[in-house]
Amino acid sequence: MNMVQLFQRNQFQLRGLLILILPCVFLWVGIGEPLKQLLIRSISDNSGQYVGVQNFVDYFSNSGLVGALLNSVFVSVVVMIASVGIAFLVAFGLVRSQLWGKLALQSLIQIPLFVPSIFPCLGLIYLLGGQGLITQYLVDFELYGPVGVILGGIIFTLPHAVLLLTTTLRGIDSRLYQAASSLGASSWQQFISITLSNSIYGIISACFVVFTLTMTDFGIAKVLAGQYPMLATEIYKQVIGQQNFSMGATISLVLIIPTCIAFFVDSWARKKQARLANNQIFQEIPPSASRDVLLTILCWVPCFMLLSVIGVVVWGSLISYWPYDFTFTWLNYDFDAFGYGWQPYWNSLILAGIVAAFGVIITFGVSYASQRLPSPKIVTDFVRFLALLPLSIPGTVLGLAYIFAFNQPDSWLNAWQGTFAFLAFNTIIHLFSVSFLTFNSTIGRLDTNYEHIGRSLSVPQWMTLCRVIVPLSKLTLLDIFFYLFVNTLTTVSAVVFLYGSNTVLASIVILNMDDSGNLAAASSMGSLLLFTALLVKFLHVFIIRVCR
C-alpha cells in the first residue's frame, strides 16, 4: 500500500469517525442520559440527597410493592403460556395446512396491532364487565383483577406471537418432511421430530417477547387490574398519585431487570433459530380433508373471539346508552360534549407524521453510518449498543427517565417539555431498535462494492447513498415509515408522563375517558384510531404494490 492509498484510507476512517459522533450524541441524549438520571434518582431521595440503596431496601420491605412484582411475573407467565400456545396452533394451521380462509385469517388475526392496548380492554368490559353481554350467564365472575389482565394480555400479544411463529415454521426445510414421509414416519412423528425440534428456538423467542410485552404494558393493567397491584401501574401511582419520584425510579429499575433478561434470551433464541432456517425450501402443503377441517375450526375460533372483542367496541361506539338503549347514534363521536373535542385525534396524526418522517431518516442514517462508514469497531459497537438499548426498556420507564433527564432548569430540552418535538423525540427513541435492526438487515444484504466503485470514480459517498442505496432500500423505507406511523398512533406508555395541555393524544384521551366512566366516548376515539390505522395499512399495501 503506497502513501497515497494509506492517506486516503486514514482520511475515510477519520471522516467516518466524525460522522458517527452525531449518532452517538443523538442516542446518548435520547437513551443514555435519561437512564443515567433514572439510576441517579433511584439512589436519591425526593430532595435529591444521596441515600444509596435505601430506596431498594424500602421497596423490598414493602409487601405491597413486592406483591406487585410477583403479580406481574405471574400474569406474564400465564399470558405467555396461553398466548404462545394459541399462536403456535394458528401459525401451524397457516403454514402446515390448507385451512379455509387462510389469507383472511392471517390478516384478521393482526387487527390488535392497529389499536392501543386499552382498546381490547374496552371490549372485555362490554362483554364481561359488570353489565357485560356475557356476564349474566356467568357465576361469580370478576373481570377486574388477574383474570381481566390475563385476557387482555392474550388478545394484545397474540398477533405478535403469531407473526414470530409463522416466520419460524416457514423457515423449516420442506425436504425434511419429504424425507420423513418416504421413511414411513407418521404425521405425529413428523410433528415431534421435525416441527417442534426445528422451531424450539422460535418458540422460546415468542415466549420471551410475549412475557416482555405483558410485563411492561401499562394500558391493560391500568384499565383491568382494579385493586390487583402490578409494577407498570405502581410506577404511575408513585409518580402521579404520590409524587414519590425516587420510588418510581426504583420500581422502574426493578421492572427493567426481567425485561432485560427476556431481551437477552430472546436475542440468543433468534440467532439459534436463524441458523436453523438457513437455506430452507418451502413447498405448498398438499390438502387433507380431516386435517384441514380440524385446523380450520381450531384456528378460526380464537380469531372469532378476538374479532368479537374488537367488534363490540366499534358497536359500543354507535349505540345510545349501554346496556339500556341500543339505538344507533353518532353522538358518541361528538367529542366536544366530553370536554376534549377532536384535537387529540389531530394531535395523534401530527405526532405520527413527525415521528414517521424524521424517524425513518434518522434510523436509516444511523444504520447506514454504523455499517458502511469506516471507523473503529469500538465506536460502531457503542452505536449498536445504544441503538438496541430501547428494545429492553419499557415505555413507562423511558417516559419517567425523560422527566428526570430533561425536566430540570439547566436542561436545554426543558423548554421543549410537552411539545410535539419532545414527544416525537421520545417516541423515535422508543421505537428506534426495531427500525434500526430492520435497516441493518436490508443494508447488510446490499453489496459493499457500490461504495468502493463510487470512490474509485471520485463520486462522493453521500451521492452513492442517495442514488443507489436509498432506491434499493425503498421498500424497507416504506415499511418503517408506516410502522412508525401506526405505532405512534397507538402508543400509550411512552408518552403518558410527557404530554402537555396542547399535545394531548387520542390514546391518552381514551385512558382518561375510561377513568371518568365515559366508555362510549372512549370506544369512539379508539374506533377512530382503529379505522385510521387500517386505512394507513391499506395505503401502505397499495404503495408497495405500485413501487414493485
XYZ file of C-alpha atoms in Angstrom, residues 61-272:
212
model
C -39.536 -4.161 52.707
C -42.901 -3.104 51.319
C -45.034 -6.231 50.904
C -47.438 -4.400 48.583
C -44.696 -3.404 46.125
C -43.085 -6.842 46.228
C -46.544 -8.289 45.647
C -46.879 -6.100 42.559
C -43.672 -7.640 41.186
C -44.862 -11.176 41.891
C -48.279 -10.393 40.401
C -46.693 -9.009 37.244
C -44.479 -12.070 36.830
C -47.407 -14.441 37.479
C -49.706 -12.729 34.964
C -46.920 -12.514 32.371
C -46.123 -16.222 32.676
C -49.787 -17.228 32.335
C -50.255 -14.939 29.308
C -47.024 -16.267 27.818
C -48.152 -19.904 28.069
C -51.673 -19.235 26.770
C -50.770 -16.780 24.030
C -47.827 -18.762 22.621
C -49.862 -21.978 22.761
C -52.727 -20.459 20.772
C -50.321 -18.667 18.435
C -48.434 -21.884 17.663
C -51.699 -23.595 16.757
C -52.696 -20.723 14.445
C -49.224 -20.491 12.902
C -49.152 -24.260 12.340
C -52.531 -24.062 10.605
C -51.359 -21.187 8.408
C -48.114 -22.886 7.373
C -48.702 -26.645 7.533
C -52.270 -26.979 6.243
C -54.738 -25.833 3.615
C -57.271 -24.467 6.086
C -60.152 -22.427 4.699
C -59.813 -18.661 4.587
C -56.068 -18.686 5.192
C -55.391 -15.183 3.848
C -58.352 -13.711 5.738
C -57.253 -15.404 8.964
C -53.686 -14.173 8.558
C -54.930 -10.596 8.125
C -57.698 -10.529 10.745
C -55.529 -12.033 13.494
C -53.292 -8.938 13.222
C -56.028 -6.354 13.981
C -54.938 -5.798 17.637
C -51.666 -4.426 16.221
C -53.634 -1.411 14.946
C -55.161 -0.282 18.244
C -53.832 0.838 21.631
C -53.612 -1.937 24.212
C -56.512 -0.217 26.012
C -58.867 -0.950 23.094
C -59.396 -4.705 23.673
C -59.858 -3.916 27.363
C -62.931 -1.870 26.460
C -64.261 -4.859 24.514
C -63.765 -7.124 27.519
C -65.696 -4.628 29.651
C -68.578 -4.665 27.156
C -68.624 -8.461 27.156
C -67.502 -9.474 30.653
C -67.786 -6.347 32.803
C -70.399 -5.675 35.467
C -73.092 -5.126 32.821
C -71.495 -7.195 30.070
C -73.352 -9.187 27.461
C -71.877 -12.488 28.673
C -71.549 -11.707 32.389
C -75.207 -12.509 33.101
C -74.545 -16.129 32.081
C -71.514 -16.483 34.347
C -71.450 -17.221 38.073
C -69.141 -15.253 40.407
C -67.053 -13.922 37.535
C -64.848 -10.907 38.252
C -63.206 -9.235 35.265
C -61.213 -6.628 37.181
C -58.115 -8.301 38.534
C -55.751 -11.006 37.293
C -58.394 -12.628 35.039
C -59.023 -9.409 33.129
C -55.326 -8.602 32.765
C -54.625 -12.126 31.508
C -57.439 -11.991 28.943
C -56.357 -8.535 27.794
C -52.746 -9.652 27.615
C -53.583 -12.670 25.455
C -55.516 -10.533 22.962
C -52.777 -7.882 22.902
C -49.849 -10.289 22.453
C -51.418 -12.962 20.233
C -50.683 -11.186 16.891
C -47.031 -10.679 17.861
C -46.628 -14.358 18.711
C -48.421 -15.492 15.527
C -46.133 -13.379 13.337
C -42.996 -14.735 15.035
C -44.083 -18.364 14.932
C -45.370 -18.171 11.360
C -41.931 -16.950 10.277
C -40.332 -19.738 12.319
C -42.448 -22.525 10.798
C -41.971 -21.190 7.272
C -38.225 -21.464 7.852
C -38.336 -25.248 8.261
C -36.999 -27.016 5.165
C -39.822 -28.951 3.470
C -37.345 -31.583 2.307
C -37.212 -32.829 5.913
C -40.909 -33.699 5.755
C -40.484 -35.364 2.350
C -37.627 -37.490 3.673
C -39.614 -38.421 6.786
C -42.639 -39.420 4.676
C -40.500 -41.588 2.414
C -39.180 -43.358 5.533
C -42.724 -44.049 6.727
C -42.878 -41.575 9.614
C -46.403 -40.755 10.774
C -47.772 -37.210 10.936
C -47.345 -37.192 14.713
C -43.738 -38.388 14.460
C -43.028 -35.674 11.875
C -44.576 -33.065 14.151
C -42.401 -34.091 17.109
C -39.121 -34.782 15.329
C -39.238 -32.033 12.686
C -41.740 -29.290 13.512
C -41.101 -28.977 17.248
C -37.374 -29.675 17.161
C -36.781 -27.112 14.404
C -38.981 -24.425 15.931
C -37.938 -24.696 19.575
C -35.825 -21.539 19.489
C -38.594 -19.639 17.729
C -40.999 -20.755 20.466
C -38.551 -19.586 23.133
C -38.217 -16.234 21.369
C -42.015 -15.861 21.141
C -42.355 -16.741 24.832
C -39.997 -14.014 25.940
C -41.471 -11.435 23.547
C -44.936 -12.107 24.973
C -43.582 -12.088 28.531
C -41.912 -8.703 27.980
C -44.953 -7.147 26.305
C -47.228 -8.248 29.152
C -44.786 -7.342 31.889
C -44.259 -3.819 30.630
C -47.688 -2.892 29.259
C -49.380 -0.017 31.060
C -52.778 0.282 29.361
C -54.157 -3.182 30.155
C -53.064 -3.047 33.786
C -54.431 0.488 34.193
C -57.896 -0.443 32.882
C -58.412 -4.031 34.073
C -56.142 -4.639 37.090
C -58.535 -2.945 39.521
C -57.154 -3.444 43.029
C -54.671 -6.030 41.779
C -51.280 -4.261 42.014
C -48.831 -4.566 39.109
C -45.449 -2.972 38.521
C -46.385 -0.882 35.481
C -49.276 0.790 37.329
C -47.310 1.112 40.566
C -44.816 3.362 38.758
C -47.708 5.572 37.636
C -49.214 5.652 41.150
C -45.906 6.549 42.789
C -45.172 9.365 40.325
C -48.626 10.818 39.599
C -50.519 9.821 42.723
C -47.927 10.254 45.466
C -45.292 12.426 43.762
C -42.710 9.948 45.032
C -40.290 10.153 42.108
C -37.485 8.282 43.838
C -39.613 5.213 44.484
C -40.967 5.469 40.931
C -37.372 5.333 39.654
C -36.627 2.385 41.941
C -39.630 0.412 40.706
C -38.634 1.254 37.132
C -35.203 -0.305 37.611
C -36.802 -3.386 39.185
C -39.074 -3.651 36.136
C -36.100 -3.385 33.780
C -34.418 -6.484 35.266
C -36.866 -9.148 33.984
C -37.270 -7.356 30.655
C -33.503 -7.251 30.139
C -33.257 -10.969 30.920
C -36.061 -11.635 28.459
C -34.336 -9.447 25.855
C -31.042 -11.329 26.034
C -32.736 -14.741 25.971
C -34.835 -13.633 23.002
C -31.711 -12.428 21.153
C -29.987 -15.746 21.800
C -33.033 -17.713 20.631
C -33.396 -15.638 17.448
C -29.760 -16.269 16.487
C -30.187 -20.004 17.052
